[in-house]
Amino acid sequence: MKELECVDMVELATNAFESASIRERILYLEGEMRKCPQVEIPPKHYFAKGLYAREITIPKGTLLTGKIHKTEHLNIISKGDISVLTEDGPKRVQAPFTMVSRPGTKRVGYAHEETVWTTIHGTDETDLAKIEAHFIAQDEQEYLTFCKVLEVEGTKCLG
């Protein structure tokens, strides 16, 4: 599939479903993006006492989706210019930029320039598989199951 076809498909997906929630649009778009050529974005991992940071460098012109994080965490954009669509709507941000991300946030981003994005979680764990299992929902269904447990405990989820 040519890159132009993927860009056209993204525009169609984001504008075609007026009655769908932003979350539903993001999930649909992510499914369509999986049909396009994929860009490898290897993460860098950093550990400090009580902290874990995952840094990615997003190439200019890359369209990507983020993972669903189960907990509140920090995001730092230390370089670049990126448009981001979340359940809160679209936003274009340029470095330097720091934000607190709510649990359950799902994003789509388009890098206008090469962008360095770092996600920071509070943990003493250093095993990457355990960190991923603790902080990340692998899909929407896992996140909804996680939310049901929290709701029993009196906490409401985003999504």
CSV table of C-alpha atoms in Angstrom, one decimal:
chain,number,residue,atom,x,y,z
A,1,MET,CA,0.0,0.0,0.0
A,2,LYS,CA,1.4,3.4,-1.0
A,3,GLU,CA,2.0,6.0,1.7
A,4,LEU,CA,-0.6,8.4,0.1
A,5,GLU,CA,-3.3,5.7,0.3
A,6,CYS,CA,-2.6,5.5,4.0
A,7,VAL,CA,-2.9,9.2,4.5
A,8,ASP,CA,-6.1,9.3,2.6
A,9,MET,CA,-7.4,6.4,4.7
A,10,VAL,CA,-6.6,8.2,7.9
A,11,GLU,CA,-8.5,11.4,6.8
A,12,LEU,CA,-11.5,9.2,5.9
A,13,ALA,CA,-11.4,7.4,9.2
A,14,THR,CA,-11.1,10.5,11.3
A,15,ASN,CA,-13.9,12.3,9.5
A,16,ALA,CA,-16.3,9.6,8.5
A,17,PHE,CA,-18.0,8.7,11.8
A,18,GLU,CA,-19.7,11.8,13.1
A,19,SER,CA,-21.8,9.8,15.6
A,20,ALA,CA,-18.8,7.7,16.9
A,21,SER,CA,-17.0,8.8,20.0
A,22,ILE,CA,-13.4,10.0,19.6
A,23,ARG,CA,-12.2,6.8,21.3
A,24,GLU,CA,-14.1,4.7,18.8
A,25,ARG,CA,-12.6,6.7,16.0
A,26,ILE,CA,-9.1,6.3,17.4
A,27,LEU,CA,-9.6,2.5,17.7
A,28,TYR,CA,-10.9,2.3,14.1
A,29,LEU,CA,-8.1,4.4,12.8
A,30,GLU,CA,-5.5,2.2,14.6
A,31,GLY,CA,-7.0,-0.8,12.9
A,32,GLU,CA,-6.7,0.8,9.5
A,33,MET,CA,-3.2,2.0,10.3
A,34,ARG,CA,-2.2,-1.7,10.9
A,35,LYS,CA,-2.8,-2.2,7.2
A,36,CYS,CA,-0.2,0.4,6.3
A,37,PRO,CA,3.6,0.0,6.2
A,38,GLN,CA,4.9,0.1,9.8
A,39,VAL,CA,7.7,2.3,11.2
A,40,GLU,CA,9.9,0.7,13.9
A,41,ILE,CA,10.4,3.1,16.8
A,42,PRO,CA,12.7,1.4,19.3
A,43,PRO,CA,12.4,2.7,22.9
A,44,LYS,CA,15.1,3.8,25.2
A,45,HIS,CA,14.6,2.8,28.8
A,46,TYR,CA,15.9,4.7,31.9
A,47,PHE,CA,15.7,3.8,35.5
A,48,ALA,CA,16.2,5.9,38.7
A,49,LYS,CA,15.2,5.3,42.2
A,50,GLY,CA,11.4,4.9,42.1
A,51,LEU,CA,11.1,5.9,38.5
A,52,TYR,CA,11.0,4.3,35.0
A,53,ALA,CA,11.1,6.4,31.8
A,54,ARG,CA,10.5,5.2,28.3
A,55,GLU,CA,11.7,7.5,25.5
A,56,ILE,CA,10.9,7.2,21.8
A,57,THR,CA,12.1,9.3,18.9
A,58,ILE,CA,9.3,9.6,16.3
A,59,PRO,CA,10.5,10.4,12.8
A,60,LYS,CA,9.1,13.4,11.0
A,61,GLY,CA,5.9,12.4,9.0
A,62,THR,CA,5.1,9.4,11.2
A,63,LEU,CA,1.5,8.7,12.1
A,64,LEU,CA,1.3,6.5,15.3
A,65,THR,CA,-1.0,5.4,18.1
A,66,GLY,CA,-0.1,5.2,21.7
A,67,LYS,CA,-0.7,2.4,24.2
A,68,ILE,CA,-3.4,2.5,26.8
A,69,HIS,CA,-1.9,3.2,30.2
A,70,LYS,CA,-3.7,2.0,33.3
A,71,THR,CA,-2.4,4.7,35.6
A,72,GLU,CA,-1.7,8.4,35.7
A,73,HIS,CA,1.8,9.3,34.4
A,74,LEU,CA,3.9,12.1,33.0
A,75,ASN,CA,4.7,12.7,29.4
A,76,ILE,CA,7.5,15.0,28.3
A,77,ILE,CA,8.1,16.2,24.8
A,78,SER,CA,11.7,17.4,24.8
A,79,LYS,CA,12.1,17.9,21.0
A,80,GLY,CA,9.8,18.3,18.1
A,81,ASP,CA,6.3,19.3,16.9
A,82,ILE,CA,3.4,16.8,17.0
A,83,SER,CA,-0.4,16.9,16.6
A,84,VAL,CA,-2.2,14.6,19.0
A,85,LEU,CA,-5.8,13.4,19.1
A,86,THR,CA,-7.1,12.1,22.4
A,87,GLU,CA,-10.6,11.7,24.0
A,88,ASP,CA,-10.1,15.4,24.9
A,89,GLY,CA,-9.9,16.4,21.2
A,90,PRO,CA,-7.0,17.5,18.9
A,91,LYS,CA,-4.0,19.4,20.1
A,92,ARG,CA,-0.7,20.5,18.5
A,93,VAL,CA,2.2,20.7,20.8
A,94,GLN,CA,5.8,21.7,20.4
A,95,ALA,CA,8.8,21.1,22.7
A,96,PRO,CA,9.3,21.8,25.4
A,97,PHE,CA,6.0,20.4,26.7
A,98,THR,CA,5.0,18.4,29.7
A,99,MET,CA,1.6,17.0,30.7
A,100,VAL,CA,0.0,14.7,33.1
A,101,SER,CA,-1.8,11.9,31.3
A,102,ARG,CA,-5.0,10.4,32.8
A,103,PRO,CA,-5.4,6.7,33.1
A,104,GLY,CA,-7.0,5.1,30.0
A,105,THR,CA,-5.9,7.8,27.6
A,106,LYS,CA,-5.6,6.6,24.0
A,107,ARG,CA,-3.8,8.8,21.5
A,108,VAL,CA,-3.1,9.2,17.8
A,109,GLY,CA,-0.2,11.4,16.8
A,110,TYR,CA,1.3,12.9,13.7
A,111,ALA,CA,4.9,14.1,13.9
A,112,HIS,CA,5.3,17.4,11.9
A,113,GLU,CA,9.0,17.3,12.9
A,114,GLU,CA,11.2,14.6,14.5
A,115,THR,CA,9.8,14.4,18.1
A,116,VAL,CA,11.2,12.9,21.3
A,117,TRP,CA,8.5,11.7,23.7
A,118,THR,CA,9.2,10.4,27.1
A,119,THR,CA,6.7,8.6,29.4
A,120,ILE,CA,7.5,8.4,33.1
A,121,HIS,CA,6.0,6.0,35.6
A,122,GLY,CA,6.6,5.7,39.3
A,123,THR,CA,8.0,2.2,40.1
A,124,ASP,CA,10.9,0.4,41.6
A,125,GLU,CA,10.5,-2.4,39.1
A,126,THR,CA,13.2,-2.9,36.5
A,127,ASP,CA,11.9,-5.9,34.6
A,128,LEU,CA,10.4,-4.5,31.4
A,129,ALA,CA,7.9,-7.3,30.9
A,130,LYS,CA,6.6,-6.7,34.5
A,131,ILE,CA,6.4,-2.9,34.0
A,132,GLU,CA,4.5,-3.4,30.8
A,133,ALA,CA,2.0,-5.8,32.4
A,134,HIS,CA,1.5,-3.5,35.4
A,135,PHE,CA,1.1,-0.2,33.5
A,136,ILE,CA,-0.2,-1.1,30.0
A,137,ALA,CA,-3.4,-2.6,28.8
A,138,GLN,CA,-2.6,-4.6,25.6
A,139,ASP,CA,-6.0,-3.7,24.1
A,140,GLU,CA,-9.3,-2.1,24.8
A,141,GLN,CA,-10.9,-5.2,26.3
A,142,GLU,CA,-8.0,-5.6,28.8
A,143,TYR,CA,-8.5,-2.0,29.8
A,144,LEU,CA,-12.2,-2.4,30.2
A,145,THR,CA,-11.7,-5.5,32.4
A,146,PHE,CA,-9.2,-3.5,34.5
A,147,CYS,CA,-11.8,-0.7,34.9
A,148,LYS,CA,-14.4,-3.1,36.1
A,149,VAL,CA,-12.1,-4.1,39.0
A,150,LEU,CA,-11.5,-0.4,39.8
A,151,GLU,CA,-15.2,0.4,39.7
A,152,VAL,CA,-15.8,-2.2,42.3
A,153,GLU,CA,-13.2,-0.4,44.4
A,154,GLY,CA,-15.0,3.0,43.7
A,155,THR,CA,-12.8,4.4,41.0
A,156,LYS,CA,-14.1,5.5,37.6
A,157,CYS,CA,-12.1,5.0,34.4
A,158,LEU,CA,-11.7,7.0,31.2
A,159,GLY,CA,-12.8,5.4,28.0
